[in-house]
Amino acid sequence: MSDGDRGNGSDRTTVIDADGLAYRYRDGGVVIDGIDVTVEAGERVAVLGPNGAGKSTLLLLLGGLLEPDAGTVRYFERDQPADAVRDRLGVLTQDPGEYLFNPTVREDIEYGPSQLGVPQSVADERVAALADRFDLSHLLDRPPFRLSGGEQRRAAIASVLSVDPDVLLLDEPLSNVDGDNEAELLGLLDDLSADGVTVVTSTPDTDLVPRVADRVLLLGRDGTVVATGSTRAVLTDTEGLRDAGLAPPTVVDLFDRAGFDDLPLTVPEGVDRIEQGSDGH
Ligand SMILES: Nc1ncnc2c1ncn2[C@@H]1O[C@H](COP(=O)(O)OP(=O)(O)OP(=O)(O)O)[C@@H](O)[C@H]1O
Ligand SMILES: [Mg+2]
């Protein structure tokens, strides 16, 4: 890994540059139909869309785990296959079971670092730190199939993070995760972003988006990007969200219905808005 590309500098590297992506599953219709995506180092981007919009498929294409029928994906501004940047690209797919295939959770989390030749002592430290952060320490010696759904998701995330990637593609990382662990994971993603790591998160949950992204790619049901822009612009367009099959964030909906202009995105912003409003009267 090279910290120079982690996005702390002023000259940003384009970490993923996808052009004209198209994909259809053999037994299905068109899923992704001509999507361009550019992600700069250090960005936080959400891929938002309803069930079946193609979010998971797009992340698999961006992560090089599916070959597009048309279009190209470049990594770190070079024509190179995803396999050449596996140590820099962490992909969490929607099914945590794909990461949990060793006899114990500890071996699952260590698997990536050991494949990449990371010294055992460093791998041990990473496992201990991640297990501590994700409340997995008491589960490290268990077979992964004896974990609950949320515990499996946390173990899968730990196994992706143990490689210490520069770019994370996370497909619904918080589904099945309880409030405490959600807060822990969001805090960890904030820390990684502060460190310059690029984070692309897919979700159908508009409430989650302000916590994980500054920019949004909104997928419609037809395999295309129906809107893209700042998180604020996309999430306050309540009609656009509804047209795409999504409910607006709860806070946006509340303040919209209450007749406020300049809609807040989050609960703290909403509290500020109410306090400003009551001060003004
Ligand atoms: N392995 C597959 N074979 C055939 N069709 C598939 C396969 N995986 C997904 N699809 C279809 O492709 C479309 C997009 O699926 P995808 O999983 O990318 O959507 P998604 O936006 O991630 O949905 P969700 O919010 O439910 O996770 C859907 O219509 C789905 O039925
Ligand atoms: Mg999906």
PDB file of C-alpha atoms and ligand atoms in Angstrom:
ATOM      1  CA  MET A   1       0.000   0.000   0.000  1.00  0.00           C
ATOM      2  CA  SER A   2       1.181   3.506  -0.633  1.00  0.00           C
ATOM      3  CA  ASP A   3      -0.117   6.181   1.693  1.00  0.00           C
ATOM      4  CA  GLY A   4       0.570   8.727  -1.046  1.00  0.00           C
ATOM      5  CA  ASP A   5      -2.517   7.445  -2.875  1.00  0.00           C
ATOM      6  CA  ARG A   6      -4.730   7.514   0.188  1.00  0.00           C
ATOM      7  CA  GLY A   7      -6.127  10.864  -0.674  1.00  0.00           C
ATOM      8  CA  ASN A   8      -4.654  13.070   2.027  1.00  0.00           C
ATOM      9  CA  GLY A   9      -2.689  15.065  -0.527  1.00  0.00           C
ATOM     10  CA  SER A  10      -4.084  17.834  -2.662  1.00  0.00           C
ATOM     11  CA  ASP A  11      -3.625  16.016  -5.988  1.00  0.00           C
ATOM     12  CA  ARG A  12      -6.216  13.283  -5.916  1.00  0.00           C
ATOM     13  CA  THR A  13      -5.798   9.925  -7.546  1.00  0.00           C
ATOM     14  CA  THR A  14      -8.729   8.388  -9.345  1.00  0.00           C
ATOM     15  CA  VAL A  15      -8.916   5.019  -7.619  1.00  0.00           C
ATOM     16  CA  ILE A  16     -11.738   3.554  -9.718  1.00  0.00           C
ATOM     17  CA  ASP A  17     -12.705   4.720 -13.176  1.00  0.00           C
ATOM     18  CA  ALA A  18     -15.472   2.662 -14.753  1.00  0.00           C
ATOM     19  CA  ASP A  19     -16.693   3.502 -18.204  1.00  0.00           C
ATOM     20  CA  GLY A  20     -19.774   2.221 -19.992  1.00  0.00           C
ATOM     21  CA  LEU A  21     -20.357  -0.782 -17.744  1.00  0.00           C
ATOM     22  CA  ALA A  22     -23.030  -3.209 -18.873  1.00  0.00           C
ATOM     23  CA  TYR A  23     -23.984  -6.557 -17.425  1.00  0.00           C
ATOM     24  CA  ARG A  24     -26.768  -9.113 -17.657  1.00  0.00           C
ATOM     25  CA  TYR A  25     -27.024 -12.422 -15.852  1.00  0.00           C
ATOM     26  CA  ARG A  26     -27.383 -15.283 -18.301  1.00  0.00           C
ATOM     27  CA  ASP A  27     -30.873 -16.190 -17.163  1.00  0.00           C
ATOM     28  CA  GLY A  28     -32.064 -12.650 -16.549  1.00  0.00           C
ATOM     29  CA  GLY A  29     -32.627  -9.280 -18.141  1.00  0.00           C
ATOM     30  CA  VAL A  30     -30.256  -6.351 -18.299  1.00  0.00           C
ATOM     31  CA  VAL A  31     -29.077  -5.469 -14.801  1.00  0.00           C
ATOM     32  CA  ILE A  32     -26.501  -2.768 -15.455  1.00  0.00           C
ATOM     33  CA  ASP A  33     -26.987  -0.708 -18.565  1.00  0.00           C
ATOM     34  CA  GLY A  34     -24.220   1.720 -19.422  1.00  0.00           C
ATOM     35  CA  ILE A  35     -22.994   3.019 -16.076  1.00  0.00           C
ATOM     36  CA  ASP A  36     -19.991   5.319 -15.664  1.00  0.00           C
ATOM     37  CA  VAL A  37     -18.486   5.663 -12.204  1.00  0.00           C
ATOM     38  CA  THR A  38     -15.446   7.622 -11.116  1.00  0.00           C
ATOM     39  CA  VAL A  39     -14.252   7.466  -7.528  1.00  0.00           C
ATOM     40  CA  GLU A  40     -11.446   9.658  -6.258  1.00  0.00           C
ATOM     41  CA  ALA A  41      -9.076   8.699  -3.463  1.00  0.00           C
ATOM     42  CA  GLY A  42     -10.545   9.386  -0.034  1.00  0.00           C
ATOM     43  CA  GLU A  43     -14.110   9.863  -1.248  1.00  0.00           C
ATOM     44  CA  ARG A  44     -17.131   8.438   0.542  1.00  0.00           C
ATOM     45  CA  VAL A  45     -19.709   7.364  -2.019  1.00  0.00           C
ATOM     46  CA  ALA A  46     -23.048   5.599  -1.579  1.00  0.00           C
ATOM     47  CA  VAL A  47     -24.593   3.366  -4.209  1.00  0.00           C
ATOM     48  CA  LEU A  48     -28.275   3.763  -3.359  1.00  0.00           C
ATOM     49  CA  GLY A  49     -31.212   2.004  -4.973  1.00  0.00           C
ATOM     50  CA  PRO A  50     -34.213  -0.215  -4.351  1.00  0.00           C
ATOM     51  CA  ASN A  51     -34.044  -4.010  -4.135  1.00  0.00           C
ATOM     52  CA  GLY A  52     -33.019  -5.472  -7.459  1.00  0.00           C
ATOM     53  CA  ALA A  53     -31.656  -2.183  -8.845  1.00  0.00           C
ATOM     54  CA  GLY A  54     -28.238  -3.720  -9.442  1.00  0.00           C
ATOM     55  CA  LYS A  55     -26.254  -2.346  -6.467  1.00  0.00           C
ATOM     56  CA  SER A  56     -24.604  -5.663  -5.637  1.00  0.00           C
ATOM     57  CA  THR A  57     -23.920  -6.366  -9.292  1.00  0.00           C
ATOM     58  CA  LEU A  58     -22.327  -2.934  -9.722  1.00  0.00           C
ATOM     59  CA  LEU A  59     -20.087  -3.460  -6.683  1.00  0.00           C
ATOM     60  CA  LEU A  60     -19.020  -6.879  -8.011  1.00  0.00           C
ATOM     61  CA  LEU A  61     -18.151  -5.257 -11.353  1.00  0.00           C
ATOM     62  CA  LEU A  62     -16.240  -2.431  -9.638  1.00  0.00           C
ATOM     63  CA  GLY A  63     -14.423  -4.959  -7.461  1.00  0.00           C
ATOM     64  CA  GLY A  64     -13.448  -7.084 -10.446  1.00  0.00           C
ATOM     65  CA  LEU A  65     -15.424 -10.077  -9.158  1.00  0.00           C
ATOM     66  CA  LEU A  66     -17.634 -10.061 -12.263  1.00  0.00           C
ATOM     67  CA  GLU A  67     -16.510  -9.380 -15.824  1.00  0.00           C
ATOM     68  CA  PRO A  68     -18.647  -6.728 -17.529  1.00  0.00           C
ATOM     69  CA  ASP A  69     -20.302  -7.574 -20.866  1.00  0.00           C
ATOM     70  CA  ALA A  70     -19.201  -4.145 -22.024  1.00  0.00           C
ATOM     71  CA  GLY A  71     -17.148  -1.320 -20.600  1.00  0.00           C
ATOM     72  CA  THR A  72     -13.943  -1.095 -18.638  1.00  0.00           C
ATOM     73  CA  VAL A  73     -12.764  -0.559 -15.070  1.00  0.00           C
ATOM     74  CA  ARG A  74      -9.399   1.084 -14.422  1.00  0.00           C
ATOM     75  CA  TYR A  75      -7.745   1.063 -11.001  1.00  0.00           C
ATOM     76  CA  PHE A  76      -5.384   3.737  -9.699  1.00  0.00           C
ATOM     77  CA  GLU A  77      -5.270   5.361 -13.145  1.00  0.00           C
ATOM     78  CA  ARG A  78      -3.784   2.323 -14.863  1.00  0.00           C
ATOM     79  CA  ASP A  79      -5.067  -0.377 -17.164  1.00  0.00           C
ATOM     80  CA  GLN A  80      -4.648  -3.289 -14.805  1.00  0.00           C
ATOM     81  CA  PRO A  81      -6.890  -6.118 -13.691  1.00  0.00           C
ATOM     82  CA  ALA A  82      -8.478  -6.045 -10.251  1.00  0.00           C
ATOM     83  CA  ASP A  83      -6.326  -9.029  -9.301  1.00  0.00           C
ATOM     84  CA  ALA A  84      -3.245  -6.818  -9.604  1.00  0.00           C
ATOM     85  CA  VAL A  85      -4.625  -4.543  -6.866  1.00  0.00           C
ATOM     86  CA  ARG A  86      -6.189  -7.162  -4.566  1.00  0.00           C
ATOM     87  CA  ASP A  87      -4.082  -6.006  -1.627  1.00  0.00           C
ATOM     88  CA  ARG A  88      -5.449  -2.470  -2.009  1.00  0.00           C
ATOM     89  CA  LEU A  89      -9.089  -3.244  -2.771  1.00  0.00           C
ATOM     90  CA  GLY A  90     -11.348  -4.689  -0.067  1.00  0.00           C
ATOM     91  CA  VAL A  91     -14.687  -5.984  -1.310  1.00  0.00           C
ATOM     92  CA  LEU A  92     -17.448  -7.009   1.091  1.00  0.00           C
ATOM     93  CA  THR A  93     -20.129  -8.870  -0.850  1.00  0.00           C
ATOM     94  CA  GLN A  94     -23.694  -9.132   0.395  1.00  0.00           C
ATOM     95  CA  ASP A  95     -23.346 -12.717   1.657  1.00  0.00           C
ATOM     96  CA  PRO A  96     -21.008 -12.873   4.682  1.00  0.00           C
ATOM     97  CA  GLY A  97     -20.733 -16.637   4.194  1.00  0.00           C
ATOM     98  CA  GLU A  98     -18.356 -15.984   1.295  1.00  0.00           C
ATOM     99  CA  TYR A  99     -15.704 -14.829   3.784  1.00  0.00           C
ATOM    100  CA  LEU A 100     -16.249 -17.483   6.399  1.00  0.00           C
ATOM    101  CA  PHE A 101     -14.941 -20.842   5.252  1.00  0.00           C
ATOM    102  CA  ASN A 102     -12.132 -21.673   7.675  1.00  0.00           C
ATOM    103  CA  PRO A 103     -12.449 -23.852  10.791  1.00  0.00           C
ATOM    104  CA  THR A 104     -12.444 -20.795  13.079  1.00  0.00           C
ATOM    105  CA  VAL A 105     -13.337 -17.121  12.941  1.00  0.00           C
ATOM    106  CA  ARG A 106      -9.721 -16.253  13.785  1.00  0.00           C
ATOM    107  CA  GLU A 107      -8.470 -18.098  10.696  1.00  0.00           C
ATOM    108  CA  ASP A 108     -11.097 -16.365   8.555  1.00  0.00           C
ATOM    109  CA  ILE A 109      -9.938 -12.930   9.689  1.00  0.00           C
ATOM    110  CA  GLU A 110      -6.291 -13.935   9.213  1.00  0.00           C
ATOM    111  CA  TYR A 111      -6.881 -15.485   5.814  1.00  0.00           C
ATOM    112  CA  GLY A 112      -6.366 -12.333   3.703  1.00  0.00           C
ATOM    113  CA  PRO A 113      -3.179 -11.169   5.443  1.00  0.00           C
ATOM    114  CA  SER A 114      -1.687 -14.679   5.286  1.00  0.00           C
ATOM    115  CA  GLN A 115      -2.473 -14.928   1.549  1.00  0.00           C
ATOM    116  CA  LEU A 116      -0.670 -11.618   1.041  1.00  0.00           C
ATOM    117  CA  GLY A 117       2.378 -12.697   3.039  1.00  0.00           C
ATOM    118  CA  VAL A 118       1.813 -10.294   5.940  1.00  0.00           C
ATOM    119  CA  PRO A 119       4.055 -11.346   8.879  1.00  0.00           C
ATOM    120  CA  GLN A 120       2.187 -13.438  11.477  1.00  0.00           C
ATOM    121  CA  SER A 121       2.873 -10.949  14.267  1.00  0.00           C
ATOM    122  CA  VAL A 122       1.277  -8.124  12.247  1.00  0.00           C
ATOM    123  CA  ALA A 123      -1.679 -10.353  11.317  1.00  0.00           C
ATOM    124  CA  ASP A 124      -2.148 -11.279  14.999  1.00  0.00           C
ATOM    125  CA  GLU A 125      -2.216  -7.606  15.968  1.00  0.00           C
ATOM    126  CA  ARG A 126      -4.771  -6.808  13.286  1.00  0.00           C
ATOM    127  CA  VAL A 127      -7.006  -9.708  14.323  1.00  0.00           C
ATOM    128  CA  ALA A 128      -6.856  -8.670  17.976  1.00  0.00           C
ATOM    129  CA  ALA A 129      -7.633  -5.017  17.173  1.00  0.00           C
ATOM    130  CA  LEU A 130     -10.519  -5.855  14.824  1.00  0.00           C
ATOM    131  CA  ALA A 131     -11.949  -8.485  17.173  1.00  0.00           C
ATOM    132  CA  ASP A 132     -11.856  -5.982  19.990  1.00  0.00           C
ATOM    133  CA  ARG A 133     -13.529  -3.296  17.903  1.00  0.00           C
ATOM    134  CA  PHE A 134     -16.244  -5.610  16.577  1.00  0.00           C
ATOM    135  CA  ASP A 135     -16.876  -7.468  19.809  1.00  0.00           C
ATOM    136  CA  LEU A 136     -15.644 -10.742  18.309  1.00  0.00           C
ATOM    137  CA  SER A 137     -12.876 -11.603  20.794  1.00  0.00           C
ATOM    138  CA  HIS A 138     -14.967 -14.240  22.570  1.00  0.00           C
ATOM    139  CA  LEU A 139     -15.900 -15.824  19.229  1.00  0.00           C
ATOM    140  CA  LEU A 140     -12.466 -16.135  17.602  1.00  0.00           C
ATOM    141  CA  ASP A 141     -12.092 -19.871  18.234  1.00  0.00           C
ATOM    142  CA  ARG A 142     -15.620 -20.765  17.109  1.00  0.00           C
ATOM    143  CA  PRO A 143     -16.513 -22.219  13.730  1.00  0.00           C
ATOM    144  CA  PRO A 144     -18.038 -19.319  11.778  1.00  0.00           C
ATOM    145  CA  PHE A 145     -21.218 -21.253  10.973  1.00  0.00           C
ATOM    146  CA  ARG A 146     -21.991 -21.279  14.695  1.00  0.00           C
ATOM    147  CA  LEU A 147     -22.324 -17.488  14.744  1.00  0.00           C
ATOM    148  CA  SER A 148     -25.524 -15.457  14.540  1.00  0.00           C
ATOM    149  CA  GLY A 149     -26.271 -13.535  11.328  1.00  0.00           C
ATOM    150  CA  GLY A 150     -25.052 -10.214  12.729  1.00  0.00           C
ATOM    151  CA  GLU A 151     -21.929 -11.814  14.210  1.00  0.00           C
ATOM    152  CA  GLN A 152     -21.188 -13.353  10.812  1.00  0.00           C
ATOM    153  CA  ARG A 153     -21.541  -9.947   9.133  1.00  0.00           C
ATOM    154  CA  ARG A 154     -19.117  -8.409  11.664  1.00  0.00           C
ATOM    155  CA  ALA A 155     -16.633 -11.268  11.174  1.00  0.00           C
ATOM    156  CA  ALA A 156     -16.876 -10.859   7.380  1.00  0.00           C
ATOM    157  CA  ILE A 157     -16.204  -7.118   7.667  1.00  0.00           C
ATOM    158  CA  ALA A 158     -13.235  -7.818   9.943  1.00  0.00           C
ATOM    159  CA  SER A 159     -11.846 -10.270   7.381  1.00  0.00           C
ATOM    160  CA  VAL A 160     -12.071  -7.615   4.640  1.00  0.00           C
ATOM    161  CA  LEU A 161     -10.481  -4.931   6.838  1.00  0.00           C
ATOM    162  CA  SER A 162      -7.664  -7.200   8.026  1.00  0.00           C
ATOM    163  CA  VAL A 163      -5.966  -6.704   4.647  1.00  0.00           C
ATOM    164  CA  ASP A 164      -5.781  -2.955   5.409  1.00  0.00           C
ATOM    165  CA  PRO A 165      -7.083  -1.899   1.981  1.00  0.00           C
ATOM    166  CA  ASP A 166      -6.931   1.614   0.458  1.00  0.00           C
ATOM    167  CA  VAL A 167     -10.334   1.230  -1.155  1.00  0.00           C
ATOM    168  CA  LEU A 168     -13.375  -0.441   0.386  1.00  0.00           C
ATOM    169  CA  LEU A 169     -16.432  -1.593  -1.552  1.00  0.00           C
ATOM    170  CA  LEU A 170     -19.020  -2.558   1.061  1.00  0.00           C
ATOM    171  CA  ASP A 171     -22.308  -4.134   0.041  1.00  0.00           C
ATOM    172  CA  GLU A 172     -24.880  -3.424   2.768  1.00  0.00           C
ATOM    173  CA  PRO A 173     -22.311  -3.675   5.583  1.00  0.00           C
ATOM    174  CA  LEU A 174     -24.856  -2.844   8.279  1.00  0.00           C
ATOM    175  CA  SER A 175     -27.693  -5.184   7.446  1.00  0.00           C
ATOM    176  CA  ASN A 176     -28.329  -7.456  10.434  1.00  0.00           C
ATOM    177  CA  VAL A 177     -26.006  -5.437  12.694  1.00  0.00           C
ATOM    178  CA  ASP A 178     -27.377  -4.106  16.001  1.00  0.00           C
ATOM    179  CA  GLY A 179     -27.184  -0.508  17.234  1.00  0.00           C
ATOM    180  CA  ASP A 180     -23.982  -0.791  19.291  1.00  0.00           C
ATOM    181  CA  ASN A 181     -22.112  -2.586  16.550  1.00  0.00           C
ATOM    182  CA  GLU A 182     -23.531  -0.237  13.920  1.00  0.00           C
ATOM    183  CA  ALA A 183     -22.138   2.720  15.869  1.00  0.00           C
ATOM    184  CA  GLU A 184     -18.790   0.906  16.168  1.00  0.00           C
ATOM    185  CA  LEU A 185     -18.624   0.170  12.449  1.00  0.00           C
ATOM    186  CA  LEU A 186     -19.659   3.710  11.486  1.00  0.00           C
ATOM    187  CA  GLY A 187     -16.991   5.066  13.835  1.00  0.00           C
ATOM    188  CA  LEU A 188     -14.418   2.788  12.268  1.00  0.00           C
ATOM    189  CA  LEU A 189     -15.428   3.893   8.762  1.00  0.00           C
ATOM    190  CA  ASP A 190     -15.059   7.524   9.890  1.00  0.00           C
ATOM    191  CA  ASP A 191     -11.557   6.739  11.179  1.00  0.00           C
ATOM    192  CA  LEU A 192     -10.643   5.017   7.905  1.00  0.00           C
ATOM    193  CA  SER A 193     -11.959   7.989   5.900  1.00  0.00           C
ATOM    194  CA  ALA A 194      -9.950  10.368   8.070  1.00  0.00           C
ATOM    195  CA  ASP A 195      -6.942   8.215   7.207  1.00  0.00           C
ATOM    196  CA  GLY A 196      -7.666   8.691   3.485  1.00  0.00           C
ATOM    197  CA  VAL A 197      -9.282   5.323   2.761  1.00  0.00           C
ATOM    198  CA  THR A 198     -11.879   5.444  -0.009  1.00  0.00           C
ATOM    199  CA  VAL A 199     -15.228   3.947   0.992  1.00  0.00           C
ATOM    200  CA  VAL A 200     -18.018   2.973  -1.408  1.00  0.00           C
ATOM    201  CA  THR A 201     -21.090   1.641   0.409  1.00  0.00           C
ATOM    202  CA  SER A 202     -24.193   0.166  -1.172  1.00  0.00           C
ATOM    203  CA  THR A 203     -27.509   0.324   0.625  1.00  0.00           C
ATOM    204  CA  PRO A 204     -31.253   0.614   0.004  1.00  0.00           C
ATOM    205  CA  ASP A 205     -31.510   2.612   3.266  1.00  0.00           C
ATOM    206  CA  THR A 206     -31.725   6.370   2.759  1.00  0.00           C
ATOM    207  CA  ASP A 207     -31.370   6.946   6.529  1.00  0.00           C
ATOM    208  CA  LEU A 208     -27.914   5.389   6.473  1.00  0.00           C
ATOM    209  CA  VAL A 209     -26.552   7.369   3.533  1.00  0.00           C
ATOM    210  CA  PRO A 210     -25.706  10.660   5.346  1.00  0.00           C
ATOM    211  CA  ARG A 211     -23.561   8.656   7.793  1.00  0.00           C
ATOM    212  CA  VAL A 212     -21.476   6.940   5.115  1.00  0.00           C
ATOM    213  CA  ALA A 213     -21.326   9.185   2.070  1.00  0.00           C
ATOM    214  CA  ASP A 214     -20.780  12.702   0.761  1.00  0.00           C
ATOM    215  CA  ARG A 215     -21.812  11.731  -2.734  1.00  0.00           C
ATOM    216  CA  VAL A 216     -24.544   9.420  -3.994  1.00  0.00           C
ATOM    217  CA  LEU A 217     -25.123   7.358  -7.100  1.00  0.00           C
ATOM    218  CA  LEU A 218     -28.841   6.620  -7.224  1.00  0.00           C
ATOM    219  CA  LEU A 219     -29.732   3.557  -9.280  1.00  0.00           C
ATOM    220  CA  GLY A 220     -33.193   3.175 -10.741  1.00  0.00           C
ATOM    221  CA  ARG A 221     -34.953  -0.053 -11.547  1.00  0.00           C
ATOM    222  CA  ASP A 222     -33.771  -0.001 -15.161  1.00  0.00           C
ATOM    223  CA  GLY A 223     -30.068  -0.590 -14.521  1.00  0.00           C
ATOM    224  CA  THR A 224     -29.055   3.025 -14.991  1.00  0.00           C
ATOM    225  CA  VAL A 225     -27.953   5.868 -12.744  1.00  0.00           C
ATOM    226  CA  VAL A 226     -31.053   8.052 -12.321  1.00  0.00           C
ATOM    227  CA  ALA A 227     -29.377  10.712 -10.190  1.00  0.00           C
ATOM    228  CA  THR A 228     -25.930  11.530  -8.943  1.00  0.00           C
ATOM    229  CA  GLY A 229     -24.722  14.381  -6.803  1.00  0.00           C
ATOM    230  CA  SER A 230     -24.014  15.434  -3.259  1.00  0.00           C
ATOM    231  CA  THR A 231     -25.722  13.455  -0.530  1.00  0.00           C
ATOM    232  CA  ARG A 232     -27.721  16.558   0.383  1.00  0.00           C
ATOM    233  CA  ALA A 233     -28.907  17.168  -3.177  1.00  0.00           C
ATOM    234  CA  VAL A 234     -29.978  13.569  -3.797  1.00  0.00           C
ATOM    235  CA  LEU A 235     -31.578  12.946  -0.391  1.00  0.00           C
ATOM    236  CA  THR A 236     -33.609  16.150  -0.263  1.00  0.00           C
ATOM    237  CA  ASP A 237     -35.151  15.431  -3.675  1.00  0.00           C
ATOM    238  CA  THR A 238     -38.010  13.499  -2.119  1.00  0.00           C
ATOM    239  CA  GLU A 239     -39.842  13.105  -5.423  1.00  0.00           C
ATOM    240  CA  GLY A 240     -36.763  11.769  -7.168  1.00  0.00           C
ATOM    241  CA  LEU A 241     -36.262   9.238  -4.391  1.00  0.00           C
ATOM    242  CA  ARG A 242     -39.892   8.122  -4.519  1.00  0.00           C
ATOM    243  CA  ASP A 243     -39.716   7.804  -8.317  1.00  0.00           C
ATOM    244  CA  ALA A 244     -36.721   5.514  -7.804  1.00  0.00           C
ATOM    245  CA  GLY A 245     -38.758   3.380  -5.384  1.00  0.00           C
ATOM    246  CA  LEU A 246     -37.229   4.683  -2.140  1.00  0.00           C
ATOM    247  CA  ALA A 247     -38.594   6.467   0.903  1.00  0.00           C
ATOM    248  CA  PRO A 248     -36.728   9.677   1.779  1.00  0.00           C
ATOM    249  CA  PRO A 249     -34.757   9.688   5.032  1.00  0.00           C
ATOM    250  CA  THR A 250     -37.108   9.908   8.022  1.00  0.00           C
ATOM    251  CA  VAL A 251     -35.750  13.301   9.106  1.00  0.00           C
ATOM    252  CA  VAL A 252     -36.081  14.734   5.583  1.00  0.00           C
ATOM    253  CA  ASP A 253     -39.640  13.414   5.317  1.00  0.00           C
ATOM    254  CA  LEU A 254     -40.602  14.842   8.708  1.00  0.00           C
ATOM    255  CA  PHE A 255     -39.298  18.346   8.017  1.00  0.00           C
ATOM    256  CA  ASP A 256     -40.651  18.296   4.465  1.00  0.00           C
ATOM    257  CA  ARG A 257     -44.142  17.454   5.716  1.00  0.00           C
ATOM    258  CA  ALA A 258     -43.846  20.074   8.445  1.00  0.00           C
ATOM    259  CA  GLY A 259     -43.252  22.650   5.708  1.00  0.00           C
ATOM    260  CA  PHE A 260     -39.601  23.499   6.390  1.00  0.00           C
ATOM    261  CA  ASP A 261     -37.386  24.712   3.556  1.00  0.00           C
ATOM    262  CA  ASP A 262     -33.742  23.799   3.521  1.00  0.00           C
ATOM    263  CA  LEU A 263     -34.303  20.267   4.818  1.00  0.00           C
ATOM    264  CA  PRO A 264     -31.990  18.715   7.431  1.00  0.00           C
ATOM    265  CA  LEU A 265     -30.566  15.245   6.708  1.00  0.00           C
ATOM    266  CA  THR A 266     -29.811  13.926  10.169  1.00  0.00           C
ATOM    267  CA  VAL A 267     -31.282  14.035  13.663  1.00  0.00           C
ATOM    268  CA  PRO A 268     -28.608  16.474  14.981  1.00  0.00           C
ATOM    269  CA  GLU A 269     -29.216  18.779  12.000  1.00  0.00           C
ATOM    270  CA  GLY A 270     -32.959  18.525  12.628  1.00  0.00           C
ATOM    271  CA  VAL A 271     -32.495  19.499  16.279  1.00  0.00           C
ATOM    272  CA  ASP A 272     -30.458  22.544  15.157  1.00  0.00           C
ATOM    273  CA  ARG A 273     -33.182  23.504  12.715  1.00  0.00           C
ATOM    274  CA  ILE A 274     -35.874  23.305  15.406  1.00  0.00           C
ATOM    275  CA  GLU A 275     -33.775  25.380  17.814  1.00  0.00           C
ATOM    276  CA  GLN A 276     -33.138  27.996  15.117  1.00  0.00           C
ATOM    277  CA  GLY A 277     -36.861  27.992  14.313  1.00  0.00           C
ATOM    278  CA  SER A 278     -37.934  28.482  17.927  1.00  0.00           C
ATOM    279  CA  ASP A 279     -35.292  31.201  18.437  1.00  0.00           C
ATOM    280  CA  GLY A 280     -36.756  33.062  15.507  1.00  0.00           C
ATOM    281  CA  HIS A 281     -40.245  33.289  16.989  1.00  0.00           C
TER     282      HIS A 281
HETATM  283  N1  LIG B   1     -26.924 -14.699  -9.851  1.00  0.00           N
HETATM  284  C1  LIG B   1     -27.952 -14.120 -10.489  1.00  0.00           C
HETATM  285  N2  LIG B   1     -28.527 -14.713 -11.556  1.00  0.00           N
HETATM  286  C2  LIG B   1     -29.554 -14.122 -12.212  1.00  0.00           C
HETATM  287  N3  LIG B   1     -30.062 -12.916 -11.886  1.00  0.00           N
HETATM  288  C3  LIG B   1     -29.533 -12.287 -10.840  1.00  0.00           C
HETATM  289  C4  LIG B   1     -28.447 -12.850 -10.072  1.00  0.00           C
HETATM  290  N4  LIG B   1     -28.113 -11.989  -9.094  1.00  0.00           N
HETATM  291  C5  LIG B   1     -28.957 -10.947  -9.219  1.00  0.00           C
HETATM  292  N5  LIG B   1     -29.797 -11.119 -10.262  1.00  0.00           N
HETATM  293  C6  LIG B   1     -30.824 -10.180 -10.725  1.00  0.00           C
HETATM  294  O1  LIG B   1     -30.175  -8.972 -11.097  1.00  0.00           O
HETATM  295  C7  LIG B   1     -30.907  -7.835 -10.649  1.00  0.00           C
HETATM  296  C8  LIG B   1     -30.002  -6.969  -9.784  1.00  0.00           C
HETATM  297  O2  LIG B   1     -29.646  -7.709  -8.634  1.00  0.00           O
HETATM  298  P1  LIG B   1     -28.682  -7.113  -7.525  1.00  0.00           P
HETATM  299  O3  LIG B   1     -28.435  -8.216  -6.562  1.00  0.00           O
HETATM  300  O4  LIG B   1     -27.491  -6.485  -8.161  1.00  0.00           O
HETATM  301  O5  LIG B   1     -29.628  -5.964  -6.913  1.00  0.00           O
HETATM  302  P2  LIG B   1     -29.468  -5.122  -5.579  1.00  0.00           P
HETATM  303  O6  LIG B   1     -29.711  -3.694  -5.948  1.00  0.00           O
HETATM  304  O7  LIG B   1     -28.188  -5.444  -4.925  1.00  0.00           O
HETATM  305  O8  LIG B   1     -30.696  -5.627  -4.685  1.00  0.00           O
HETATM  306  P3  LIG B   1     -30.826  -5.811  -3.070  1.00  0.00           P
HETATM  307  O9  LIG B   1     -31.183  -4.466  -2.517  1.00  0.00           O
HETATM  308  O10 LIG B   1     -31.973  -6.760  -2.946  1.00  0.00           O
HETATM  309  O11 LIG B   1     -29.556  -6.360  -2.549  1.00  0.00           O
HETATM  310  C9  LIG B   1     -32.131  -8.368  -9.946  1.00  0.00           C
HETATM  311  O12 LIG B   1     -33.208  -8.314 -10.852  1.00  0.00           O
HETATM  312  C10 LIG B   1     -31.782  -9.800  -9.620  1.00  0.00           C
HETATM  313  O13 LIG B   1     -32.941 -10.615  -9.645  1.00  0.00           O
HETATM  314 MG    MG B   2     -27.717  -6.264  -3.175  1.00  0.00          MG
END
